[in-house]
């Protein structure tokens, strides 16, 4: 019998006492059964179990707010260093880093590398900056988990970072060297506008979904108010305290100022929400209040193999069970998370009723409502601590925040499903289990 397969030499060592195995190359064998053979021969990937050992994030603060002078790479360094401290490892032990960052213009080369070295990782640590728009932070975690599961690394850091307050305006080199120039907003151009239909803002895509699924302005405003109240309640109960990192923001007038909490949920006047003008269409449904908030912030997680965690006496806070991406028409990005989340459920043979928590990034209230309707998610387990509407949405970091918050706030043994859409029609999703 000739078998070609992807197989480690360890499989050869395991089965050589039962079988006569002649190796022609690393992947080609001739196998002859001994009479004494009592086990069948099969191959498997033997993927390693992947665990989250720690999660830390900065506060998410308002656009041009208290963290406006801190570049994204510095916020990333703060998050990485805190995640390592909480995990009980030195940054020098980190074998590789993935960090999401969308609006990189002006940050300098290799933002993830800057963040890692700033946190104390060695100059031998490979680093990769991930741009999957709003899903960048979650995709970074997924990539790290895959690397560890395949056995290439044991200790990694993954997360995301964004300082939307520091994104520059820019102009094309082809503009005339004399006279007026056209200035482009980096946030709008590279973060919030559909690349396939000129001038189509993400909010216009949200309006398309609202029309297609008959999601009213009133439903969206009601959802937004729920998000603000959930965030306020989470802070009253100190639910989010475990994930937060204080960030010093000294100024001449306030040299000892430290930001310790998200601030968007404190800026809203709930009674004004129903009367706000729509932003993207005169007869539309989406307003500033029922949309996510342009923000600054970073989040990072230490991710390891279960074997490494045991060997180093680290205490995992969650297991990564499965993950998925999905994609569809760019204008339909608001419903893309639902498909990625369905794939995750299918991978494990689970139903929504078996989950303790479900989180979908609140890019707009219509995104959260559309996915809730498609997946039939009960209110009681859905976005229970607020989300991007009430906490803020630094786009490269939000996916990592979703995973980190879930890992901190579920009860032992609980399973949580989280999904996030991204511009271009895509989405990412994960299921984790609290340790």
Coordinates of C-alpha atoms in Angstrom, one line a residue:
X1 CA 0.0 0.0 0.0
X2 CA 1.4 3.4 -0.9
X3 CA 0.0 6.4 1.1
X4 CA 0.8 10.0 0.5
X5 CA -0.1 12.3 3.3
X6 CA 0.9 15.3 5.3
X7 CA 2.4 13.6 8.3
X8 CA 4.9 14.4 11.1
X9 CA 7.8 12.0 11.9
X10 CA 6.2 11.6 15.3
X11 CA 3.4 9.5 13.6
X12 CA 6.1 7.2 12.2
X13 CA 7.6 6.8 15.6
X14 CA 4.2 6.1 17.1
X15 CA 3.3 3.3 14.7
X16 CA 6.6 1.7 13.8
X17 CA 6.2 -1.0 16.5
X18 CA 2.9 -2.1 14.9
X19 CA 3.7 -1.8 11.2
X20 CA 6.6 -2.3 8.8
X21 CA 7.1 1.2 7.4
X22 CA 9.5 1.9 4.7
X23 CA 10.1 5.7 4.2
X24 CA 10.7 6.8 0.7
X25 CA 10.6 10.5 1.6
X26 CA 9.2 12.6 4.4
X27 CA 5.7 12.2 3.0
X28 CA 5.7 8.8 1.2
X29 CA 5.6 5.4 3.0
X30 CA 5.2 1.7 2.2
X31 CA 3.2 0.1 5.0
X32 CA 2.9 -3.6 5.6
X33 CA 0.9 -4.9 8.5
X34 CA 2.4 -7.2 11.1
X35 CA 0.2 -10.1 12.3
X36 CA 0.5 -8.6 15.8
X37 CA -1.0 -5.3 14.6
X38 CA -4.0 -4.3 16.7
X39 CA -4.3 -0.6 15.7
X40 CA -5.4 0.9 12.4
X41 CA -3.2 3.5 10.8
X42 CA -4.7 6.9 10.2
X43 CA -3.4 10.4 9.9
X44 CA -4.7 13.5 11.7
X45 CA -3.6 17.1 12.0
X46 CA -3.3 16.9 15.7
X47 CA -3.9 20.6 16.1
X48 CA -2.8 22.0 19.4
X49 CA -5.4 23.4 21.8
X50 CA -5.2 27.2 21.9
X51 CA -5.9 29.3 25.0
X52 CA -6.2 33.0 25.9
X53 CA -4.0 33.6 28.9
X54 CA -4.7 37.3 29.4
X55 CA -6.4 40.3 27.8
X56 CA -5.9 44.0 28.4
X57 CA -7.1 47.1 26.7
X58 CA -6.8 50.9 27.1
X59 CA -10.0 52.9 27.6
X60 CA -11.7 53.8 24.3
X61 CA -12.0 57.5 24.3
X62 CA -13.7 60.1 22.2
X63 CA -12.4 61.5 18.9
X64 CA -10.0 64.4 19.7
X65 CA -10.6 63.5 23.3
X66 CA -8.3 62.8 26.3
X67 CA -6.0 60.4 24.4
X68 CA -5.7 62.4 21.2
X69 CA -2.0 63.1 21.5
X70 CA -1.0 59.4 21.8
X71 CA -0.2 57.6 18.6
X72 CA -1.7 54.2 17.8
X73 CA 1.6 52.5 18.2
X74 CA 2.1 53.8 21.7
X75 CA -1.4 52.7 22.6
X76 CA -0.5 49.3 21.2
X77 CA 2.7 49.2 23.3
X78 CA 0.7 50.0 26.4
X79 CA -1.8 47.2 25.7
X80 CA 0.9 44.6 24.8
X81 CA 2.9 45.3 27.9
X82 CA -0.2 45.1 30.2
X83 CA -1.3 41.9 28.6
X84 CA 2.1 40.3 29.2
X85 CA 2.2 41.5 32.8
X86 CA -1.2 40.0 33.4
X87 CA -0.3 36.8 31.8
X88 CA 2.8 36.5 34.0
X89 CA 5.3 36.5 31.2
X90 CA 8.0 38.8 30.0
X91 CA 7.6 40.6 26.7
X92 CA 10.9 38.9 25.7
X93 CA 9.1 35.5 25.8
X94 CA 6.7 36.5 23.1
X95 CA 7.5 34.6 20.0
X96 CA 5.5 36.6 17.4
X97 CA 3.0 39.5 17.3
X98 CA 0.0 40.2 15.2
X99 CA -1.6 43.7 15.6
X100 CA -4.6 45.1 13.7
X101 CA -4.3 48.6 12.4
X102 CA -6.4 50.2 9.7
X103 CA -5.4 53.8 9.4
X104 CA -1.6 53.5 9.2
X105 CA -0.8 56.6 7.2
X106 CA 1.8 58.7 9.1
X107 CA 2.6 56.1 11.7
X108 CA 5.9 55.0 10.2
X109 CA 7.0 51.6 9.0
X110 CA 5.5 48.4 10.4
X111 CA 3.2 49.7 13.2
X112 CA 2.9 46.3 14.8
X113 CA 6.7 46.1 15.1
X114 CA 6.8 49.6 16.7
X115 CA 4.1 48.5 19.2
X116 CA 5.9 45.3 20.1
X117 CA 9.4 46.8 20.5
X118 CA 7.8 49.6 22.5
X119 CA 6.3 47.0 24.9
X120 CA 9.7 45.4 25.5
X121 CA 9.6 42.5 23.0
X122 CA 13.0 41.7 21.6
X123 CA 14.2 42.8 18.2
X124 CA 14.1 39.2 17.1
X125 CA 10.3 39.0 17.5
X126 CA 8.6 38.8 14.1
X127 CA 5.6 41.2 13.9
X128 CA 2.8 41.6 11.3
X129 CA 0.3 44.5 11.0
X130 CA -3.1 43.2 9.9
X131 CA -5.6 45.3 8.0
X132 CA -9.0 43.7 7.6
X133 CA -10.7 47.0 8.3
X134 CA -13.0 46.8 11.4
X135 CA -12.3 43.0 11.7
X136 CA -8.5 43.6 12.0
X137 CA -8.2 43.0 15.7
X138 CA -10.2 39.8 15.6
X139 CA -8.4 38.5 12.5
X140 CA -5.1 39.1 14.3
X141 CA -6.3 36.8 17.1
X142 CA -7.5 34.2 14.5
X143 CA -4.1 34.3 12.7
X144 CA -2.2 33.8 16.0
X145 CA -4.5 31.0 17.0
X146 CA -3.9 29.2 13.7
X147 CA -0.1 29.6 14.0
X148 CA -0.2 28.1 17.5
X149 CA -2.6 25.3 16.6
X150 CA -0.3 24.2 13.8
X151 CA 2.6 24.0 16.2
X152 CA 4.7 26.8 14.7
X153 CA 4.6 29.0 17.9
X154 CA 3.7 28.6 21.6
X155 CA 3.5 32.1 22.9
X156 CA 2.0 35.0 20.9
X157 CA 0.4 38.4 21.3
X158 CA -2.5 39.5 19.1
X159 CA -4.8 42.5 19.2
X160 CA -5.4 45.9 17.5
X161 CA -4.7 49.6 17.9
X162 CA -6.1 52.8 16.4
X163 CA -5.7 56.5 17.1
X164 CA -8.4 58.0 14.8
X165 CA -7.6 61.4 16.3
X166 CA -4.1 61.2 14.7
X167 CA -5.1 60.1 11.2
X168 CA -3.8 62.8 8.8
X169 CA -5.5 64.6 5.9
X170 CA -3.6 64.0 2.7
X171 CA -3.5 65.0 -1.0
X172 CA -2.5 63.2 -4.2
X173 CA 1.0 63.9 -5.7
X174 CA -0.7 64.4 -9.1
X175 CA -2.5 67.6 -8.0
X176 CA -1.0 70.8 -9.5
X177 CA 2.1 72.1 -7.9
X178 CA 0.6 75.6 -8.0
X179 CA -2.9 76.5 -6.8
X180 CA -5.6 74.8 -4.7
X181 CA -5.3 71.2 -3.8
X182 CA -7.9 68.6 -2.9
X183 CA -7.5 67.3 0.7
X184 CA -8.7 63.8 1.6
X185 CA -9.7 62.8 5.2
X186 CA -7.7 59.6 5.9
X187 CA -10.5 58.3 8.2
X188 CA -13.2 58.7 5.6
X189 CA -11.1 57.6 2.6
X190 CA -9.4 54.5 4.1
X191 CA -11.7 53.5 6.9
X192 CA -15.3 54.5 6.3
X193 CA -16.0 54.6 2.6
X194 CA -16.8 51.7 0.3
X195 CA -13.9 51.3 -2.2
X196 CA -16.2 49.9 -4.9
X197 CA -18.8 52.6 -5.2
X198 CA -17.3 56.1 -5.1
X199 CA -18.8 58.2 -2.3
X200 CA -20.7 55.4 -0.7
X201 CA -20.2 55.7 3.1
X202 CA -20.5 52.7 5.3
X203 CA -23.6 54.4 6.7
X204 CA -25.2 54.2 3.2
X205 CA -24.7 50.5 3.3
X206 CA -26.4 50.4 6.7
X207 CA -29.3 52.3 5.2
X208 CA -29.6 49.7 2.4
X209 CA -29.8 46.9 5.0
X210 CA -32.4 48.9 7.1
X211 CA -34.6 49.2 4.0
X212 CA -34.1 45.5 2.9
X213 CA -34.9 44.2 6.4
X214 CA -37.5 46.8 7.3
X215 CA -35.5 47.9 10.4
X216 CA -37.0 51.2 11.5
X217 CA -35.5 54.4 12.9
X218 CA -37.3 53.7 16.1
X219 CA -35.9 50.2 16.5
X220 CA -32.4 51.6 15.9
X221 CA -32.8 54.4 18.5
X222 CA -34.3 51.9 21.0
X223 CA -31.3 49.6 20.5
X224 CA -28.8 52.5 20.9
X225 CA -30.4 53.6 24.2
X226 CA -30.2 50.0 25.3
X227 CA -26.5 50.0 24.5
X228 CA -25.8 53.2 26.4
X229 CA -27.7 51.9 29.4
X230 CA -25.9 48.5 29.2
X231 CA -22.5 50.3 29.2
X232 CA -23.5 52.5 32.2
X233 CA -24.7 49.4 34.1
X234 CA -21.4 47.6 33.3
X235 CA -19.5 50.4 34.8
X236 CA -21.7 50.6 37.8
X237 CA -21.1 46.9 38.5
X238 CA -17.3 47.2 37.6
X239 CA -17.9 44.5 35.0
X240 CA -15.3 46.0 32.6
X241 CA -12.7 46.8 35.3
X242 CA -10.7 43.6 34.8
X243 CA -9.8 44.4 31.2
X244 CA -8.9 48.0 31.6
X245 CA -5.5 49.7 31.6
X246 CA -5.0 53.2 33.1
X247 CA -3.3 55.4 30.5
X248 CA -1.4 58.5 31.6
X249 CA -2.3 61.6 29.6
X250 CA -0.3 64.4 31.2
X251 CA -0.7 68.0 30.1
X252 CA 0.7 71.3 31.3
X253 CA -2.4 72.0 33.3
X254 CA -2.9 68.4 34.5
X255 CA 0.5 66.7 34.7
X256 CA -0.9 63.7 36.7
X257 CA -4.0 63.1 34.6
X258 CA -4.7 59.4 33.9
X259 CA -7.6 58.0 31.8
X260 CA -9.1 55.0 33.5
X261 CA -12.4 54.4 31.7
X262 CA -14.3 54.7 28.4
X263 CA -16.0 58.0 28.1
X264 CA -18.5 57.8 25.2
X265 CA -21.4 56.5 27.2
X266 CA -21.1 59.5 29.5
X267 CA -21.4 62.0 26.6
X268 CA -24.9 61.1 25.5
X269 CA -28.3 62.7 26.3
X270 CA -30.7 59.9 25.9
X271 CA -33.8 62.2 25.6
X272 CA -32.2 63.9 22.6
X273 CA -31.7 60.7 20.5
X274 CA -35.2 60.5 18.9
X275 CA -34.9 64.1 17.6
X276 CA -31.5 63.9 15.9
X277 CA -31.2 64.4 12.2
X278 CA -30.2 61.4 10.0
X279 CA -26.7 61.5 8.6
X280 CA -26.6 59.6 5.4
X281 CA -30.1 60.0 3.8
X282 CA -32.7 62.7 4.3
X283 CA -35.4 60.1 4.7
X284 CA -33.0 57.6 6.4
X285 CA -32.8 56.0 9.8
X286 CA -29.1 56.3 10.9
X287 CA -28.0 59.1 13.2
X288 CA -24.9 59.9 15.1
X289 CA -26.4 58.4 18.2
X290 CA -27.3 55.0 16.7
X291 CA -23.9 54.6 15.1
X292 CA -20.5 53.6 16.5
X293 CA -18.2 56.4 17.7
X294 CA -14.9 57.4 16.1
X295 CA -12.5 56.7 18.9
X296 CA -8.9 56.0 20.1
X297 CA -7.8 52.8 21.8
X298 CA -5.9 49.5 21.8
X299 CA -6.4 46.0 23.0
X300 CA -4.0 43.0 23.2
X301 CA -4.2 39.3 24.2
X302 CA -1.6 36.8 25.1
X303 CA -2.4 33.6 23.3
X304 CA -0.6 30.3 23.9
X305 CA -0.8 26.6 23.4
X306 CA -2.4 24.8 26.3
X307 CA 0.8 22.8 26.6
X308 CA 2.9 26.0 27.0
X309 CA 0.5 27.4 29.5
X310 CA 0.8 24.3 31.6
X311 CA 4.6 24.2 31.3
X312 CA 5.0 27.8 32.3
X313 CA 2.3 27.7 35.0
X314 CA 0.2 30.2 33.3
X315 CA -3.6 30.4 34.0
X316 CA -5.8 30.5 30.9
X317 CA -8.9 32.6 31.0
X318 CA -10.5 31.1 27.9
X319 CA -10.1 28.5 25.2
X320 CA -10.5 29.3 21.5
X321 CA -12.8 26.7 20.1
X322 CA -13.4 27.7 16.5
X323 CA -13.3 30.7 14.1
X324 CA -14.6 31.7 10.7
X325 CA -14.6 34.4 8.0
X326 CA -17.4 35.2 5.6
X327 CA -17.8 37.6 2.7
X328 CA -20.6 38.8 0.4
X329 CA -21.5 41.9 -1.7
X330 CA -19.7 45.0 -0.3
X331 CA -22.9 46.9 0.2
X332 CA -24.2 44.0 2.3
X333 CA -21.4 44.1 4.9
X334 CA -23.9 44.7 7.8
X335 CA -25.2 41.1 7.5
X336 CA -21.9 39.4 6.9
X337 CA -21.2 38.6 10.6
X338 CA -24.4 36.4 10.6
X339 CA -22.9 34.0 8.1
X340 CA -19.5 33.8 9.8
X341 CA -21.2 33.2 13.1
X342 CA -23.4 30.5 11.6
X343 CA -20.2 28.7 10.3
X344 CA -18.8 28.8 13.9
X345 CA -21.9 27.2 15.3
X346 CA -21.9 24.6 12.5
X347 CA -18.3 23.8 13.2
X348 CA -19.1 22.8 16.8
X349 CA -22.7 21.6 16.3
X350 CA -24.0 24.2 18.6
X351 CA -27.2 26.3 18.6
X352 CA -27.6 29.9 19.9
X353 CA -29.6 28.5 22.9
X354 CA -26.4 26.7 24.1
X355 CA -24.4 30.0 24.3
X356 CA -23.9 32.1 27.4
X357 CA -23.1 35.2 25.5
X358 CA -23.3 36.6 21.9
X359 CA -21.5 39.8 20.8
X360 CA -21.8 41.6 17.5
X361 CA -19.8 44.8 16.9
X362 CA -22.2 47.7 16.9
X363 CA -20.8 49.4 13.8
X364 CA -24.4 50.7 13.5
X365 CA -27.5 49.7 15.4
X366 CA -28.8 48.3 12.2
X367 CA -25.9 45.9 12.0
X368 CA -26.6 44.6 15.5
X369 CA -30.3 44.3 14.8
X370 CA -29.9 42.6 11.5
X371 CA -27.6 39.9 12.8
X372 CA -29.8 39.5 15.9
X373 CA -32.9 38.9 13.6
X374 CA -31.0 36.5 11.3
X375 CA -29.6 34.4 14.1
X376 CA -32.6 34.7 16.4
X377 CA -30.5 35.9 19.4
X378 CA -32.3 36.5 22.7
X379 CA -31.8 40.0 24.2
X380 CA -30.8 38.5 27.5
X381 CA -27.4 37.2 26.1
X382 CA -26.8 39.8 23.4
X383 CA -24.3 42.7 23.7
X384 CA -25.0 42.8 27.4
X385 CA -22.2 45.3 28.4
X386 CA -22.8 47.8 25.6
X387 CA -20.7 48.0 22.4
X388 CA -19.2 50.2 19.8
X389 CA -22.2 52.6 20.0
X390 CA -21.7 53.3 23.6
X391 CA -18.1 52.4 24.3
X392 CA -16.4 53.6 21.0
X393 CA -15.0 52.0 17.9
X394 CA -11.3 52.5 17.2
X395 CA -11.6 50.4 14.1
X396 CA -8.4 48.4 14.3
X397 CA -8.9 47.5 17.9
X398 CA -12.6 46.7 18.3
X399 CA -12.4 43.0 17.2
X400 CA -9.8 42.3 19.9
X401 CA -11.9 44.2 22.5
X402 CA -14.9 41.9 21.7
X403 CA -13.0 38.8 22.3
X404 CA -11.2 40.1 25.4
X405 CA -14.4 41.4 27.0
X406 CA -16.1 38.1 26.5
X407 CA -13.2 36.2 27.9
X408 CA -13.3 38.3 31.1
X409 CA -17.0 38.5 31.7
X410 CA -18.4 35.0 31.1
X411 CA -18.8 32.4 33.8
X412 CA -16.6 29.2 33.8
X413 CA -17.6 26.7 31.2
X414 CA -19.7 29.3 29.3
X415 CA -19.4 29.5 25.6
X416 CA -19.5 32.9 23.8
X417 CA -19.9 33.7 20.1
X418 CA -18.7 37.0 18.7
X419 CA -18.7 38.5 15.2
X420 CA -17.6 41.7 13.5
X421 CA -18.3 43.1 10.1
X422 CA -15.7 44.8 7.9
X423 CA -15.9 47.1 4.9
X424 CA -15.8 45.4 1.6
X425 CA -18.5 42.9 2.5
X426 CA -16.6 40.7 5.0
X427 CA -16.8 39.6 8.5
X428 CA -15.0 37.5 11.1
X429 CA -16.3 35.4 14.0
X430 CA -15.1 33.2 16.9
X431 CA -16.4 31.0 19.7
X432 CA -14.5 30.9 22.9
X433 CA -15.1 29.0 26.2
X434 CA -14.4 30.5 29.5
X435 CA -11.9 28.5 31.7

